[in-house]
Coordinates of C-alpha atoms and ligand atoms in Angstrom, one line a residue:
M1 CA 10.1 9.6 6.4
P2 CA 10.5 11.1 9.8
T3 CA 8.3 9.8 12.4
L4 CA 7.3 12.6 14.9
F5 CA 4.5 14.9 13.9
L6 CA 4.7 18.5 15.2
D7 CA 2.2 21.5 14.6
G8 CA 1.2 19.4 11.3
R9 CA 4.5 18.5 10.1
W10 CA 6.7 15.1 9.6
T11 CA 10.1 15.9 11.8
S12 CA 12.9 13.7 13.1
A13 CA 14.1 14.1 16.6
S14 CA 15.5 17.2 17.6
A15 CA 18.6 15.4 19.4
G16 CA 18.6 13.1 16.1
G17 CA 18.0 10.2 18.5
T18 CA 16.7 6.8 16.8
R19 CA 15.1 3.1 18.0
E20 CA 15.2 0.0 16.0
V21 CA 11.7 -1.3 15.8
V22 CA 12.5 -5.2 16.1
N23 CA 10.1 -8.2 14.7
P24 CA 9.8 -10.2 17.9
Y25 CA 8.8 -13.8 15.7
D26 CA 12.7 -13.4 14.2
R27 CA 14.3 -10.3 15.7
S28 CA 14.4 -8.9 12.5
L29 CA 14.7 -5.0 12.0
V30 CA 11.3 -3.7 10.9
R31 CA 12.0 -0.4 10.9
T32 CA 13.7 2.6 12.6
V33 CA 12.2 5.3 14.0
D34 CA 13.0 8.5 15.5
E35 CA 13.0 8.5 19.1
G36 CA 12.4 11.8 20.7
E37 CA 13.3 13.4 24.1
E38 CA 11.9 16.2 26.3
T39 CA 12.3 18.4 24.0
D40 CA 10.7 17.3 21.6
A41 CA 7.5 16.6 24.0
H42 CA 7.7 20.4 24.7
A43 CA 7.7 21.1 21.2
A44 CA 4.7 19.2 21.0
V45 CA 2.7 20.2 24.0
R46 CA 3.4 23.7 22.7
A47 CA 1.8 22.8 19.4
A48 CA -1.4 21.2 21.1
R49 CA -1.4 24.1 23.2
R50 CA -1.7 26.7 20.4
A51 CA -4.1 24.6 18.3
F52 CA -6.4 24.2 21.3
D53 CA -5.9 28.1 22.8
H54 CA -5.6 30.3 19.5
G55 CA -6.3 27.5 16.5
Q56 CA -9.4 27.4 14.3
W57 CA -9.9 23.9 15.5
R58 CA -12.0 25.6 18.5
G59 CA -14.7 26.8 16.0
W60 CA -14.9 23.5 14.6
T61 CA -18.6 22.2 15.1
A62 CA -19.7 19.0 16.5
R63 CA -20.6 17.7 13.1
R64 CA -17.5 18.6 11.9
R65 CA -15.7 17.2 14.0
A66 CA -18.0 13.7 13.5
R67 CA -17.0 14.1 9.5
L68 CA -13.5 14.1 10.9
L69 CA -13.9 11.0 12.9
R70 CA -15.8 9.2 10.0
R71 CA -13.2 10.1 7.3
V72 CA -10.8 8.2 10.1
A73 CA -12.8 5.2 10.0
E74 CA -13.1 5.0 6.2
L75 CA -9.3 5.5 5.8
L76 CA -8.6 2.8 8.4
Q77 CA -10.5 0.3 6.3
R78 CA -9.3 1.6 3.0
D79 CA -5.6 0.3 4.8
R80 CA -7.0 -2.4 6.6
A81 CA -4.5 -4.9 5.1
E82 CA -1.1 -2.8 5.5
I83 CA -2.2 -2.0 9.2
A84 CA -2.8 -5.4 10.1
R85 CA 0.7 -6.5 8.6
L86 CA 2.4 -3.3 10.6
E87 CA 0.4 -4.5 13.6
T88 CA 1.9 -8.3 13.3
L89 CA 5.6 -7.2 12.6
D90 CA 5.6 -4.9 15.6
T91 CA 3.9 -7.1 18.1
G92 CA 3.9 -10.9 16.8
K93 CA 0.5 -11.1 16.7
T94 CA -1.4 -12.9 14.1
L95 CA -2.5 -11.1 10.8
V96 CA -6.0 -12.2 11.6
E97 CA -6.2 -10.6 14.9
G98 CA -4.0 -7.3 13.5
G99 CA -7.4 -7.1 10.9
I100 CA -9.7 -7.5 14.0
D101 CA -8.3 -4.7 15.9
V102 CA -8.5 -2.5 12.8
D103 CA -12.3 -3.4 12.4
D104 CA -12.8 -3.0 16.2
V105 CA -11.6 0.7 16.2
T106 CA -13.2 1.5 12.9
G107 CA -16.3 0.8 15.1
V108 CA -15.0 3.0 18.1
F109 CA -14.6 5.9 15.7
E110 CA -17.8 5.5 14.1
Y111 CA -19.4 5.5 17.6
Y112 CA -17.5 8.7 18.9
A113 CA -18.4 10.4 15.6
A114 CA -22.2 9.7 16.7
R115 CA -21.4 10.5 20.1
A116 CA -20.1 13.9 18.9
E117 CA -23.4 14.9 17.3
S118 CA -25.6 13.7 19.9
D119 CA -24.4 15.4 22.8
P120 CA -25.7 19.0 23.0
G121 CA -26.0 19.6 26.8
R122 CA -28.6 19.8 28.6
L123 CA -31.4 22.2 30.3
V124 CA -31.7 22.4 33.6
D125 CA -34.8 23.5 35.4
A126 CA -33.9 25.9 38.2
G127 CA -37.3 26.2 39.6
N128 CA -37.9 29.7 38.5
P129 CA -39.3 31.0 34.8
A130 CA -37.1 33.8 35.2
V131 CA -33.8 31.6 34.6
R132 CA -32.0 30.0 32.1
S133 CA -29.9 27.0 33.1
R134 CA -27.8 25.0 31.1
V135 CA -24.9 22.8 31.1
L136 CA -22.7 22.4 28.3
Y137 CA -19.9 19.9 27.6
E138 CA -16.6 21.6 26.9
P139 CA -13.1 19.8 26.2
V140 CA -10.8 19.7 28.8
G141 CA -7.6 21.2 26.6
V142 CA -4.6 19.2 25.8
C143 CA -4.5 15.6 26.3
A144 CA -1.2 13.2 26.5
L145 CA -2.4 9.8 25.7
I146 CA 0.2 7.3 26.6
A147 CA -0.4 3.8 25.5
P148 CA 1.3 0.0 25.8
W149 CA 2.6 -2.4 23.3
N150 CA 0.0 -4.9 23.8
Y151 CA -2.9 -3.6 21.6
P152 CA -0.9 -0.3 20.3
L153 CA -3.5 0.6 17.6
L154 CA -6.6 -0.3 19.6
Q155 CA -5.3 1.5 23.0
M156 CA -4.6 4.4 21.4
S157 CA -7.6 4.6 19.4
W158 CA -10.0 4.4 22.3
K159 CA -8.6 7.3 23.6
V160 CA -8.1 9.5 20.3
A161 CA -11.4 9.1 19.3
P162 CA -13.0 10.4 22.2
A163 CA -10.5 12.9 22.6
L164 CA -11.2 14.4 19.2
A165 CA -15.1 14.0 19.4
A166 CA -14.7 16.4 22.3
G167 CA -12.6 18.9 20.8
N168 CA -9.5 18.4 22.6
T169 CA -5.7 18.8 21.4
M170 CA -3.5 16.1 21.9
V171 CA 0.0 14.3 22.1
L172 CA 0.2 10.9 21.4
K173 CA 3.1 8.7 23.2
P174 CA 2.8 4.9 22.3
S175 CA 5.0 2.2 23.8
E176 CA 8.7 2.5 22.6
L177 CA 8.6 -1.1 21.6
T178 CA 5.5 -0.7 19.1
P179 CA 5.1 2.7 17.5
L180 CA 4.2 1.8 13.9
T181 CA 0.5 1.5 14.0
T182 CA 0.4 5.2 15.6
V183 CA 2.7 6.3 13.1
K184 CA -0.2 5.3 10.4
L185 CA -2.7 6.3 12.8
V186 CA -1.6 10.0 12.7
E187 CA -1.0 9.6 9.2
L188 CA -4.4 9.1 8.6
V189 CA -6.0 11.6 11.0
A190 CA -4.0 14.3 9.1
E191 CA -5.2 12.8 5.6
A192 CA -8.7 13.1 7.2
G193 CA -8.1 16.9 7.6
A194 CA -7.5 17.5 11.4
P195 CA -5.9 21.1 11.6
P196 CA -2.3 21.7 12.6
G197 CA -1.4 20.7 16.3
V198 CA -4.5 19.1 17.0
V199 CA -3.0 15.5 17.1
N200 CA 0.9 15.5 17.7
L201 CA 3.1 12.2 18.1
V202 CA 5.9 12.1 20.0
L203 CA 7.8 8.4 20.2
G204 CA 10.2 7.8 22.7
S205 CA 11.0 6.3 26.1
G206 CA 8.3 6.3 29.0
A207 CA 10.9 8.2 31.5
T208 CA 12.0 11.0 29.4
V209 CA 8.6 11.7 27.2
G210 CA 6.2 10.3 28.7
A211 CA 7.7 11.8 31.9
A212 CA 7.7 15.2 30.6
L213 CA 4.2 15.1 29.3
V214 CA 3.1 14.0 32.8
D215 CA 5.0 17.0 34.0
S216 CA 4.2 19.9 31.6
P217 CA 1.7 22.5 33.4
E218 CA 0.4 22.8 30.1
V219 CA -0.6 19.4 29.7
D220 CA -4.7 19.5 31.2
L221 CA -5.0 15.5 31.3
V222 CA -3.1 12.4 31.2
S223 CA -4.9 9.2 29.8
F224 CA -2.9 6.3 30.4
T225 CA -3.1 2.8 29.6
G226 CA -0.4 0.4 31.1
G227 CA 1.0 -1.2 33.7
L228 CA 0.2 -0.5 37.6
D229 CA 3.6 0.4 38.8
T230 CA 3.5 3.2 35.8
G231 CA -0.1 4.2 36.7
R232 CA 1.0 5.0 40.3
A233 CA 3.8 6.8 39.1
I234 CA 1.7 9.0 36.7
M235 CA -1.1 9.4 39.3
S236 CA 1.8 10.8 41.8
A237 CA 3.3 13.0 39.4
A238 CA 0.0 14.4 38.2
A239 CA -0.8 15.3 41.5
R240 CA 2.0 18.6 41.2
T241 CA 0.0 20.0 38.4
V242 CA -3.6 18.5 39.6
K243 CA -4.0 17.1 36.3
K244 CA -7.1 15.0 35.1
V245 CA -6.0 11.6 34.8
A246 CA -7.5 8.3 33.8
L247 CA -5.8 5.1 34.2
E248 CA -6.3 1.8 32.3
L249 CA -4.0 -0.7 34.4
G250 CA -3.7 -4.1 34.7
G251 CA -6.0 -7.4 35.8
K252 CA -6.0 -10.7 37.0
N253 CA -9.2 -12.1 35.7
P254 CA -11.3 -14.9 37.1
N255 CA -12.9 -17.3 34.3
I256 CA -15.3 -19.3 36.6
V257 CA -16.7 -22.5 35.4
F258 CA -19.8 -24.4 36.8
A259 CA -20.4 -28.1 36.5
D260 CA -23.5 -27.2 34.6
A261 CA -21.9 -25.0 31.7
D262 CA -21.7 -25.9 28.1
F263 CA -18.4 -28.2 28.9
E264 CA -17.0 -28.0 24.9
A265 CA -17.5 -24.1 24.9
A266 CA -16.3 -23.4 28.6
V267 CA -13.0 -25.3 27.7
D268 CA -12.7 -23.4 24.2
Y269 CA -13.2 -20.3 25.5
A270 CA -11.0 -21.1 28.7
L271 CA -8.4 -21.7 26.4
L272 CA -8.8 -18.6 24.2
A273 CA -9.4 -16.2 27.1
V274 CA -5.6 -17.1 28.4
F275 CA -3.9 -17.9 25.3
F276 CA -5.1 -15.2 23.1
H277 CA -1.9 -13.1 21.9
A278 CA 0.3 -15.3 24.4
G279 CA -1.9 -14.0 27.2
Q280 CA -0.7 -10.3 26.7
V281 CA -3.9 -8.9 27.4
C282 CA -5.0 -6.9 30.4
S283 CA -8.3 -9.0 30.4
A284 CA -7.0 -12.3 29.9
G285 CA -8.8 -14.7 31.6
T286 CA -5.4 -15.8 33.6
R287 CA -7.3 -17.5 36.9
L288 CA -9.6 -20.4 35.9
V289 CA -11.8 -21.2 38.9
V290 CA -13.5 -24.4 38.1
E291 CA -16.5 -26.4 39.9
E292 CA -15.1 -29.3 42.2
S293 CA -17.1 -31.9 40.2
V294 CA -16.0 -31.2 36.8
H295 CA -12.7 -29.9 37.6
E296 CA -10.5 -33.0 36.4
R297 CA -12.0 -33.8 33.3
F298 CA -11.9 -30.0 32.4
V299 CA -8.4 -29.4 33.0
A300 CA -7.6 -32.9 31.3
E301 CA -9.3 -31.4 28.0
L302 CA -7.9 -27.9 28.5
V303 CA -4.2 -29.5 28.9
A304 CA -4.6 -31.8 25.6
R305 CA -5.6 -28.8 23.7
A306 CA -3.3 -26.3 25.0
E307 CA -0.5 -28.8 24.1
R308 CA -1.8 -28.5 20.3
I309 CA -1.8 -24.8 19.6
R310 CA 0.2 -23.8 17.1
L311 CA 3.1 -21.3 17.7
G312 CA 4.8 -19.5 15.0
N313 CA 5.0 -16.7 12.3
G314 CA 1.9 -14.2 12.7
L315 CA 2.0 -13.6 9.2
D316 CA 1.6 -17.3 8.5
P317 CA -2.2 -18.3 8.2
D318 CA -1.6 -21.6 9.9
T319 CA -0.2 -19.7 13.3
E320 CA -2.5 -19.7 16.0
S321 CA -0.4 -17.9 18.8
G322 CA 2.9 -15.5 18.3
P323 CA 5.6 -14.8 20.3
L324 CA 5.6 -12.7 23.1
V325 CA 6.8 -9.1 22.5
S326 CA 10.4 -8.7 23.7
A327 CA 13.1 -11.0 25.6
E328 CA 13.0 -9.0 28.8
H329 CA 9.3 -9.6 28.6
R330 CA 9.8 -13.2 28.3
E331 CA 12.3 -13.3 31.1
K332 CA 9.6 -11.5 33.5
V333 CA 7.0 -14.3 32.0
E334 CA 9.7 -17.3 33.2
S335 CA 10.3 -15.6 36.6
Y336 CA 6.5 -16.3 37.2
V337 CA 6.6 -20.0 36.2
D338 CA 9.6 -20.2 38.6
I339 CA 7.6 -18.6 41.4
G340 CA 4.6 -21.1 40.8
V341 CA 6.7 -23.9 41.1
A342 CA 8.4 -22.3 43.9
E343 CA 5.4 -22.1 45.8
G344 CA 4.0 -25.6 44.9
A345 CA 1.6 -25.3 42.2
R346 CA 1.4 -28.2 40.1
L347 CA 3.0 -27.6 36.8
L348 CA 0.8 -29.5 34.0
T349 CA 2.3 -28.5 30.9
G350 CA 4.5 -25.7 28.9
G351 CA 7.1 -24.1 31.7
R352 CA 9.6 -23.7 29.0
R353 CA 10.7 -22.4 25.8
P354 CA 9.4 -24.7 22.4
D355 CA 11.9 -27.0 21.1
D356 CA 11.1 -26.5 17.6
P357 CA 14.4 -24.9 16.0
A358 CA 12.4 -22.6 13.8
L359 CA 11.0 -20.8 16.7
A360 CA 14.8 -20.2 18.3
Q361 CA 15.0 -16.6 17.5
G362 CA 11.6 -15.6 18.5
F363 CA 10.6 -14.6 22.0
F364 CA 8.0 -17.7 22.0
Y365 CA 7.0 -19.6 25.2
L366 CA 4.8 -22.7 25.5
P367 CA 1.2 -22.1 26.8
T368 CA 1.7 -23.2 30.4
V369 CA -0.9 -24.5 32.9
F370 CA -0.7 -24.7 36.8
D371 CA -3.1 -26.7 38.9
G372 CA -3.8 -27.1 42.3
C373 CA -3.3 -23.2 43.0
R374 CA -4.7 -21.0 46.1
S375 CA -5.6 -17.8 45.9
D376 CA -2.7 -16.8 48.3
M377 CA -0.3 -17.4 45.5
R378 CA 1.8 -14.6 43.5
V379 CA 1.4 -16.7 40.5
V380 CA -2.6 -16.4 40.8
Q381 CA -2.4 -12.6 42.4
E382 CA 0.2 -10.8 40.1
E383 CA -0.4 -9.8 36.4
T384 CA 2.3 -12.2 34.7
F385 CA 0.8 -10.8 31.3
G386 CA 2.0 -14.2 29.5
P387 CA 0.6 -17.9 28.4
I388 CA 0.6 -19.1 32.0
L389 CA -2.8 -20.1 33.3
S390 CA -3.5 -20.9 37.0
V391 CA -6.4 -23.2 38.0
E392 CA -8.2 -23.2 41.4
R393 CA -11.5 -25.0 42.4
F394 CA -14.5 -24.2 44.0
S395 CA -17.4 -25.6 45.9
D396 CA -20.6 -23.2 45.3
A397 CA -21.8 -20.0 44.1
E398 CA -20.9 -18.1 47.3
S399 CA -17.1 -19.5 47.5
A400 CA -16.8 -18.8 43.4
V401 CA -17.9 -15.1 43.7
R402 CA -15.3 -15.0 47.0
I403 CA -12.3 -16.4 44.8
G404 CA -13.1 -14.4 42.2
N405 CA -12.9 -11.3 44.2
D406 CA -10.2 -12.2 46.0
T407 CA -7.7 -9.7 44.0
T408 CA -6.6 -6.0 44.1
Y409 CA -7.3 -6.0 40.3
G410 CA -10.9 -5.5 39.1
L411 CA -10.8 -5.5 35.3
A412 CA -12.8 -8.3 33.9
A413 CA -14.6 -11.9 35.0
G414 CA -16.3 -14.6 33.0
V415 CA -18.9 -17.0 34.2
W416 CA -20.3 -20.4 32.8
T417 CA -23.3 -21.9 33.6
G418 CA -26.9 -22.9 32.2
D419 CA -28.7 -21.6 35.0
A420 CA -29.6 -17.9 34.4
R421 CA -30.0 -17.2 38.2
K422 CA -26.7 -18.5 39.1
A423 CA -25.0 -16.5 36.4
E424 CA -26.8 -13.1 37.5
Y425 CA -25.9 -13.9 41.3
V426 CA -22.3 -14.6 40.5
A427 CA -22.2 -11.5 37.9
R428 CA -23.8 -9.1 40.3
G429 CA -21.3 -10.3 43.1
L430 CA -18.1 -10.0 41.3
R431 CA -16.3 -6.8 41.6
H432 CA -15.1 -6.1 38.1
G433 CA -15.5 -3.7 35.5
T434 CA -16.9 -6.4 32.8
V435 CA -18.5 -9.4 33.5
W436 CA -18.9 -12.2 30.5
I437 CA -21.4 -14.6 31.2
N438 CA -20.9 -17.6 28.7
D439 CA -18.5 -15.7 26.8
F440 CA -15.0 -14.6 27.3
G441 CA -13.5 -11.3 25.9
P442 CA -15.8 -9.2 23.7
Y443 CA -16.1 -5.7 23.9
L444 CA -18.3 -3.1 22.6
P445 CA -17.8 0.4 21.7
Q446 CA -21.2 1.6 23.5
A447 CA -20.1 -0.4 26.4
E448 CA -17.8 1.2 29.3
W449 CA -14.6 -0.4 30.1
G450 CA -12.2 0.0 32.6
G451 CA -11.2 -1.2 36.2
F452 CA -12.6 -1.5 39.7
K453 CA -9.9 -1.2 42.6
R454 CA -6.5 -1.1 41.3
S455 CA -7.9 -1.7 37.9
G456 CA -7.6 1.9 36.9
V457 CA -9.2 5.1 37.4
G458 CA -12.3 6.2 35.2
R459 CA -13.4 4.4 32.0
E460 CA -13.1 4.4 28.1
L461 CA -15.5 3.4 25.5
G462 CA -19.0 4.5 26.0
R463 CA -20.5 7.8 27.5
A464 CA -18.3 7.7 30.5
G465 CA -15.4 7.2 27.8
L466 CA -16.3 10.2 26.1
A467 CA -16.7 12.3 29.3
E468 CA -13.4 11.6 30.6
Y469 CA -12.6 14.0 27.7
Q470 CA -15.0 16.7 28.7
E471 CA -15.2 19.3 31.3
A472 CA -19.5 20.3 32.0
K473 CA -19.8 24.1 32.1
H474 CA -22.8 25.2 34.0
I475 CA -24.2 28.7 32.5
Y476 CA -27.3 30.3 34.4
E477 CA -28.6 33.2 32.9
N478 CA -31.2 35.2 35.1
T479 CA -33.7 37.0 32.2
A480 CA -35.4 39.2 34.5
V481 CA -32.7 40.3 37.8
E482 CA -33.8 42.9 40.0
P483 CA -31.6 44.5 43.1
Q484 CA -31.5 41.7 45.7
R485 CA -31.1 44.4 48.6
W486 CA -29.1 41.6 51.0
F487 CA -26.6 44.5 52.3
A488 CA -26.9 47.7 53.4
R489 CA -30.8 47.9 53.2
Ligands
LIG501 P1 4.2 0.0 31.0 O1 3.3 0.7 32.0 O2 5.2 -0.6 31.0 O3 4.2 1.2 29.6 C1 3.1 1.9 29.4 C2 3.4 3.3 28.7 O4 3.5 3.7 29.6 C3 4.6 3.3 27.6 O5 4.2 4.3 26.3 C4 5.5 3.3 28.2 O6 6.5 4.0 27.4 C5 5.1 4.7 29.1 N1 5.8 5.1 30.3 C6 6.4 4.3 30.9 N2 6.8 4.9 32.4 C7 6.3 6.1 32.1 C8 6.5 7.4 33.0 N3 7.2 7.6 34.4 N4 5.4 8.5 32.6 C9 4.7 8.1 31.5 N5 4.8 7.3 30.9 C10 5.7 6.2 31.1 O7 3.4 -1.0 30.6 P2 3.5 -2.3 29.1 O8 4.4 -3.2 29.7 O9 3.6 -1.4 27.9 O10 2.0 -2.7 29.1 C11 1.6 -4.1 30.0 C12 0.6 -3.1 30.4 O11 -0.8 -2.6 30.1 C13 -0.2 -4.5 31.5 O12 0.1 -4.1 33.0 C14 -1.4 -4.5 31.0 O13 -2.4 -5.1 31.9 C15 -1.8 -3.0 31.0 N6 -2.8 -3.2 30.3 C16 -4.2 -2.4 30.4 C17 -5.0 -2.4 29.8 C18 -6.6 -2.1 30.2 O14 -7.5 -1.5 29.3 N7 -6.8 -1.8 31.4 C19 -4.9 -2.6 28.4 C20 -3.6 -3.1 27.5 C21 -2.7 -2.8 28.8

């Protein structure tokens, strides 16, 4: 079956291009997909434009759109096992993680179905009984939705659900490395009854398809999740046509542990925070910041457990962590280990590929811990996007906040303490979009997600996540107009 979706039809790439999708566990071929180019991106934008400007979609009521979203949620659950398996083959993550992703995005579609129905706009008091003043929320238009490879289904769904709820049309561009669950998602949205042209899919590289979408004068909004440098390039390219831009970029997220925290839980979550999905998580807790008095015991326990993490095939139920996504990405992660060593950080464990011959074909890397780190080190400041933990120490709550904020990113942070006042002080002081107290990692469809500082522009999820895809329109109606006689009385 062809894998581009234009104007309601599955089609091959116009120039006949294809790409092999490879399983990062063993480099085996998972599927050959179509690889589009600029012409395909332009065709998709034209289809989305027609559907927005002239199609039946604009006549759909909010309730009808909500029904569509609920149907997508049902279909995601119907095909849960198949989708989780696809995500594992594509990304290397475990089947359990893939299943969690499907459940999470089901909740996101359900949430935006409810929001679509409960957002009727608002009346504004003009201070004049003869004036009826209303604010309506209308769709922005044609949206380009560009997603990364670490959470392919999840990141794309966080965009598709609110964009549909608000009544937009769209072109989806997943990462070239991991397109399979996006193909499946588009199948489900079509099966749920989205009219032709409302959702279009173009696979292909960022430099060709992605850039063509961002450059197109027919696209009204770009919502992008990915790396900082790509985000910069997109923001600057979008300036030419003054598009709306929403950016979810990286993070370098502190996980702050006080001596009075529940020791066992804090160690457990510190591992989860950084080694979940082999550290390929924008909100990974890659900067562990521990109070001096427990530092030694904490790090010893953490390292002992990190060395027992079972790497393997994501389809194997015994596997706790899969490989990195690609050979190229593993090389980037390795280069950060070299940088850390050169900067004088103390390598406590990992720092190399595993010896197990069964893992030799995959892009595996051992969980790695650096102690003795300082905020000015590159391994502490830059996003490695791999299983690398840097450990720093602090002496009191004030220094914990200072270290936690000593980053150009601002996506997420954790704080562990048994003292509620201290937790609140730190949570308020941190300049990050999400702060977890005595936890690390969860998000809610109802709560905004996004970054302060260079972690991005705008928000996903929650009310603000819908507002990104809406234009506010003020309608001011004078019901008793009389001549003003301002001029030439
Ligand atoms: P990336 O920036 O390389 O690519 C992301 C997407 O952008 C891909 O689909 C790619 O093809 C496309 N792209 C590349 N160049 C483009 C261009 N010039 N114009 C338009 N599109 C272009 O990121 P990645 O390596 O796929 O993903 C990892 C990054 O994503 C990490 O930095 C991570 O922190 C970030 N991320 C952030 C969040 C968040 O919520 N803040 C979530 C997940 C991932």
